Amino acid sequence: MTNQADQEARSAIMAKVRSKNTKPEIEVRRAIHRAGFRFRLHRSDLPGNPDVVFPRHRLALFVHGCFWHRHGCKRTTMPATNREFWSEKFRRTVERDQRALKELEEIGWKTAVIWECQLETGINALLETLTESAQRFD
């Protein structure tokens, strides 16, 4: 494959990467809804546009992909090519995530991050944690 073909193939793959309504996010939302929680999605008026928001509890929930947000688990790989670009991109993403969490906490919101790999162990443990957290917030 030529360099141009490589770039076009990479571009096509990257165009399919979603920032909203990802599979892990939808899985979390379905489970939360089944458990009886009601929520809002992607509140753009809050720092970081949280994926799921519980306004009554002032809780902002982020569902992060391990690769993009650099969780540190086995899914946190580094692309073999163009490492400098990817390192910088990942660094900016992590800084943006940290800034959003800090800003939310400064305006009185509680925050939680659910990592994609946590969903492998089952959504039930996640729901238990969320239910316990919500009870503490009341």
PDB file of C-alpha atoms in Angstrom:
ATOM      1  CA  MET A   1       0.000   0.000   0.000  1.00  0.00           C
ATOM      2  CA  THR A   2       1.206   3.485  -0.726  1.00  0.00           C
ATOM      3  CA  ASN A   3       1.585   6.168   1.882  1.00  0.00           C
ATOM      4  CA  GLN A   4      -1.511   7.958   0.499  1.00  0.00           C
ATOM      5  CA  ALA A   5      -3.528   4.734   0.731  1.00  0.00           C
ATOM      6  CA  ASP A   6      -2.313   4.225   4.330  1.00  0.00           C
ATOM      7  CA  GLN A   7      -3.430   7.734   5.251  1.00  0.00           C
ATOM      8  CA  GLU A   8      -6.823   7.254   3.618  1.00  0.00           C
ATOM      9  CA  ALA A   9      -7.332   3.919   5.376  1.00  0.00           C
ATOM     10  CA  ARG A  10      -6.352   5.450   8.724  1.00  0.00           C
ATOM     11  CA  SER A  11      -8.653   8.397   8.089  1.00  0.00           C
ATOM     12  CA  ALA A  12     -11.571   6.081   7.324  1.00  0.00           C
ATOM     13  CA  ILE A  13     -10.973   4.164  10.554  1.00  0.00           C
ATOM     14  CA  MET A  14     -10.685   7.325  12.653  1.00  0.00           C
ATOM     15  CA  ALA A  15     -13.880   8.739  11.140  1.00  0.00           C
ATOM     16  CA  LYS A  16     -15.777   5.805  12.640  1.00  0.00           C
ATOM     17  CA  VAL A  17     -14.590   6.547  16.183  1.00  0.00           C
ATOM     18  CA  ARG A  18     -17.456   8.030  18.168  1.00  0.00           C
ATOM     19  CA  SER A  19     -17.285  10.541  20.976  1.00  0.00           C
ATOM     20  CA  LYS A  20     -20.909  10.049  22.042  1.00  0.00           C
ATOM     21  CA  ASN A  21     -23.168   7.030  22.238  1.00  0.00           C
ATOM     22  CA  THR A  22     -20.332   4.524  22.302  1.00  0.00           C
ATOM     23  CA  LYS A  23     -21.082   0.869  23.059  1.00  0.00           C
ATOM     24  CA  PRO A  24     -19.763   1.096  26.652  1.00  0.00           C
ATOM     25  CA  GLU A  25     -21.757   4.279  27.241  1.00  0.00           C
ATOM     26  CA  ILE A  26     -24.973   2.720  25.939  1.00  0.00           C
ATOM     27  CA  GLU A  27     -24.386  -0.390  28.064  1.00  0.00           C
ATOM     28  CA  VAL A  28     -23.993   1.753  31.177  1.00  0.00           C
ATOM     29  CA  ARG A  29     -27.054   3.861  30.355  1.00  0.00           C
ATOM     30  CA  ARG A  30     -29.248   0.797  29.794  1.00  0.00           C
ATOM     31  CA  ALA A  31     -28.201  -0.734  33.097  1.00  0.00           C
ATOM     32  CA  ILE A  32     -28.706   2.512  34.986  1.00  0.00           C
ATOM     33  CA  HIS A  33     -32.144   2.978  33.459  1.00  0.00           C
ATOM     34  CA  ARG A  34     -33.144  -0.626  34.268  1.00  0.00           C
ATOM     35  CA  ALA A  35     -32.115   0.019  37.874  1.00  0.00           C
ATOM     36  CA  GLY A  36     -34.630   2.848  38.029  1.00  0.00           C
ATOM     37  CA  PHE A  37     -32.324   5.838  37.788  1.00  0.00           C
ATOM     38  CA  ARG A  38     -33.279   8.758  35.581  1.00  0.00           C
ATOM     39  CA  PHE A  39     -30.648  10.955  34.045  1.00  0.00           C
ATOM     40  CA  ARG A  40     -29.696  13.465  31.384  1.00  0.00           C
ATOM     41  CA  LEU A  41     -27.138  12.979  28.620  1.00  0.00           C
ATOM     42  CA  HIS A  42     -24.177  15.054  27.477  1.00  0.00           C
ATOM     43  CA  ARG A  43     -24.884  18.258  29.388  1.00  0.00           C
ATOM     44  CA  SER A  44     -22.935  20.789  27.366  1.00  0.00           C
ATOM     45  CA  ASP A  45     -23.447  23.448  30.039  1.00  0.00           C
ATOM     46  CA  LEU A  46     -21.213  21.459  32.425  1.00  0.00           C
ATOM     47  CA  PRO A  47     -17.418  21.215  32.176  1.00  0.00           C
ATOM     48  CA  GLY A  48     -16.323  18.213  30.124  1.00  0.00           C
ATOM     49  CA  ASN A  49     -19.826  17.437  28.782  1.00  0.00           C
ATOM     50  CA  PRO A  50     -20.425  14.474  31.134  1.00  0.00           C
ATOM     51  CA  ASP A  51     -21.833  11.373  29.439  1.00  0.00           C
ATOM     52  CA  VAL A  52     -24.527  10.823  32.069  1.00  0.00           C
ATOM     53  CA  VAL A  53     -25.776  13.404  34.557  1.00  0.00           C
ATOM     54  CA  PHE A  54     -27.958  12.896  37.617  1.00  0.00           C
ATOM     55  CA  PRO A  55     -29.118  16.481  38.272  1.00  0.00           C
ATOM     56  CA  ARG A  56     -30.967  15.628  41.492  1.00  0.00           C
ATOM     57  CA  HIS A  57     -27.801  14.168  42.999  1.00  0.00           C
ATOM     58  CA  ARG A  58     -25.470  16.646  41.280  1.00  0.00           C
ATOM     59  CA  LEU A  59     -23.494  13.676  40.003  1.00  0.00           C
ATOM     60  CA  ALA A  60     -21.650  13.712  36.672  1.00  0.00           C
ATOM     61  CA  LEU A  61     -20.649  10.357  35.240  1.00  0.00           C
ATOM     62  CA  PHE A  62     -18.047   9.850  32.531  1.00  0.00           C
ATOM     63  CA  VAL A  63     -17.736   6.585  30.576  1.00  0.00           C
ATOM     64  CA  HIS A  64     -14.163   6.513  29.311  1.00  0.00           C
ATOM     65  CA  GLY A  65     -12.551   4.230  26.774  1.00  0.00           C
ATOM     66  CA  CYS A  66      -9.324   2.852  28.204  1.00  0.00           C
ATOM     67  CA  PHE A  67      -7.329   3.462  25.009  1.00  0.00           C
ATOM     68  CA  TRP A  68      -8.331   7.078  24.422  1.00  0.00           C
ATOM     69  CA  HIS A  69      -8.315   8.239  28.034  1.00  0.00           C
ATOM     70  CA  ARG A  70      -5.214   6.257  29.087  1.00  0.00           C
ATOM     71  CA  HIS A  71      -6.540   4.089  31.895  1.00  0.00           C
ATOM     72  CA  GLY A  72      -3.361   2.040  32.183  1.00  0.00           C
ATOM     73  CA  CYS A  73      -4.936  -1.389  31.713  1.00  0.00           C
ATOM     74  CA  LYS A  74      -4.140  -3.843  28.906  1.00  0.00           C
ATOM     75  CA  ARG A  75      -6.243  -1.762  26.484  1.00  0.00           C
ATOM     76  CA  THR A  76      -3.959   1.235  26.911  1.00  0.00           C
ATOM     77  CA  THR A  77      -1.662   0.493  24.023  1.00  0.00           C
ATOM     78  CA  MET A  78       0.466   2.914  22.045  1.00  0.00           C
ATOM     79  CA  PRO A  79       0.196   2.949  18.254  1.00  0.00           C
ATOM     80  CA  ALA A  80       3.414   1.794  16.595  1.00  0.00           C
ATOM     81  CA  THR A  81       3.615   4.642  14.118  1.00  0.00           C
ATOM     82  CA  ASN A  82       3.671   8.385  14.673  1.00  0.00           C
ATOM     83  CA  ARG A  83       4.345   7.960  18.389  1.00  0.00           C
ATOM     84  CA  GLU A  84       5.084  11.634  19.002  1.00  0.00           C
ATOM     85  CA  PHE A  85       1.678  12.656  17.651  1.00  0.00           C
ATOM     86  CA  TRP A  86      -0.140  10.029  19.724  1.00  0.00           C
ATOM     87  CA  SER A  87       1.779  10.830  22.913  1.00  0.00           C
ATOM     88  CA  GLU A  88       0.825  14.477  22.635  1.00  0.00           C
ATOM     89  CA  LYS A  89      -2.787  13.659  21.775  1.00  0.00           C
ATOM     90  CA  PHE A  90      -3.133  11.326  24.759  1.00  0.00           C
ATOM     91  CA  ARG A  91      -1.440  13.833  27.088  1.00  0.00           C
ATOM     92  CA  ARG A  92      -3.917  16.550  26.085  1.00  0.00           C
ATOM     93  CA  THR A  93      -6.856  14.175  26.556  1.00  0.00           C
ATOM     94  CA  VAL A  94      -5.768  13.211  30.072  1.00  0.00           C
ATOM     95  CA  GLU A  95      -5.203  16.875  31.001  1.00  0.00           C
ATOM     96  CA  ARG A  96      -8.634  17.816  29.637  1.00  0.00           C
ATOM     97  CA  ASP A  97     -10.259  14.997  31.626  1.00  0.00           C
ATOM     98  CA  GLN A  98      -8.537  16.076  34.849  1.00  0.00           C
ATOM     99  CA  ARG A  99      -9.468  19.717  34.273  1.00  0.00           C
ATOM    100  CA  ALA A 100     -13.141  18.822  33.699  1.00  0.00           C
ATOM    101  CA  LEU A 101     -13.313  16.741  36.900  1.00  0.00           C
ATOM    102  CA  LYS A 102     -11.692  19.542  38.910  1.00  0.00           C
ATOM    103  CA  GLU A 103     -14.005  22.215  37.479  1.00  0.00           C
ATOM    104  CA  LEU A 104     -17.093  20.109  38.198  1.00  0.00           C
ATOM    105  CA  GLU A 105     -16.010  19.538  41.782  1.00  0.00           C
ATOM    106  CA  GLU A 106     -15.308  23.272  42.193  1.00  0.00           C
ATOM    107  CA  ILE A 107     -18.914  24.097  41.271  1.00  0.00           C
ATOM    108  CA  GLY A 108     -20.285  21.522  43.698  1.00  0.00           C
ATOM    109  CA  TRP A 109     -20.754  18.439  41.531  1.00  0.00           C
ATOM    110  CA  LYS A 110     -19.685  14.929  42.450  1.00  0.00           C
ATOM    111  CA  THR A 111     -17.948  13.011  39.687  1.00  0.00           C
ATOM    112  CA  ALA A 112     -17.348   9.389  38.765  1.00  0.00           C
ATOM    113  CA  VAL A 113     -15.484   7.734  35.920  1.00  0.00           C
ATOM    114  CA  ILE A 114     -16.420   4.324  34.570  1.00  0.00           C
ATOM    115  CA  TRP A 115     -13.700   2.690  32.529  1.00  0.00           C
ATOM    116  CA  GLU A 116     -14.495   0.500  29.550  1.00  0.00           C
ATOM    117  CA  CYS A 117     -12.596  -2.457  31.044  1.00  0.00           C
ATOM    118  CA  GLN A 118     -14.742  -2.329  34.196  1.00  0.00           C
ATOM    119  CA  LEU A 119     -17.710  -3.431  32.118  1.00  0.00           C
ATOM    120  CA  GLU A 120     -15.974  -6.756  31.407  1.00  0.00           C
ATOM    121  CA  THR A 121     -16.463  -7.825  35.028  1.00  0.00           C
ATOM    122  CA  GLY A 122     -20.155  -7.099  34.824  1.00  0.00           C
ATOM    123  CA  ILE A 123     -22.461  -4.203  35.174  1.00  0.00           C
ATOM    124  CA  ASN A 124     -23.987  -5.432  38.456  1.00  0.00           C
ATOM    125  CA  ALA A 125     -20.996  -4.413  40.587  1.00  0.00           C
ATOM    126  CA  LEU A 126     -21.084  -1.031  38.915  1.00  0.00           C
ATOM    127  CA  LEU A 127     -24.777  -0.608  39.696  1.00  0.00           C
ATOM    128  CA  GLU A 128     -24.225  -1.546  43.343  1.00  0.00           C
ATOM    129  CA  THR A 129     -21.551   1.121  43.637  1.00  0.00           C
ATOM    130  CA  LEU A 130     -23.749   3.689  41.921  1.00  0.00           C
ATOM    131  CA  THR A 131     -26.746   2.851  44.125  1.00  0.00           C
ATOM    132  CA  GLU A 132     -24.643   3.162  47.277  1.00  0.00           C
ATOM    133  CA  SER A 133     -23.233   6.472  46.046  1.00  0.00           C
ATOM    134  CA  ALA A 134     -26.687   7.831  45.226  1.00  0.00           C
ATOM    135  CA  GLN A 135     -27.951   6.902  48.705  1.00  0.00           C
ATOM    136  CA  ARG A 136     -25.044   8.795  50.289  1.00  0.00           C
ATOM    137  CA  PHE A 137     -25.868  11.868  48.193  1.00  0.00           C
ATOM    138  CA  ASP A 138     -29.484  12.050  49.384  1.00  0.00           C
TER     139      ASP A 138
END
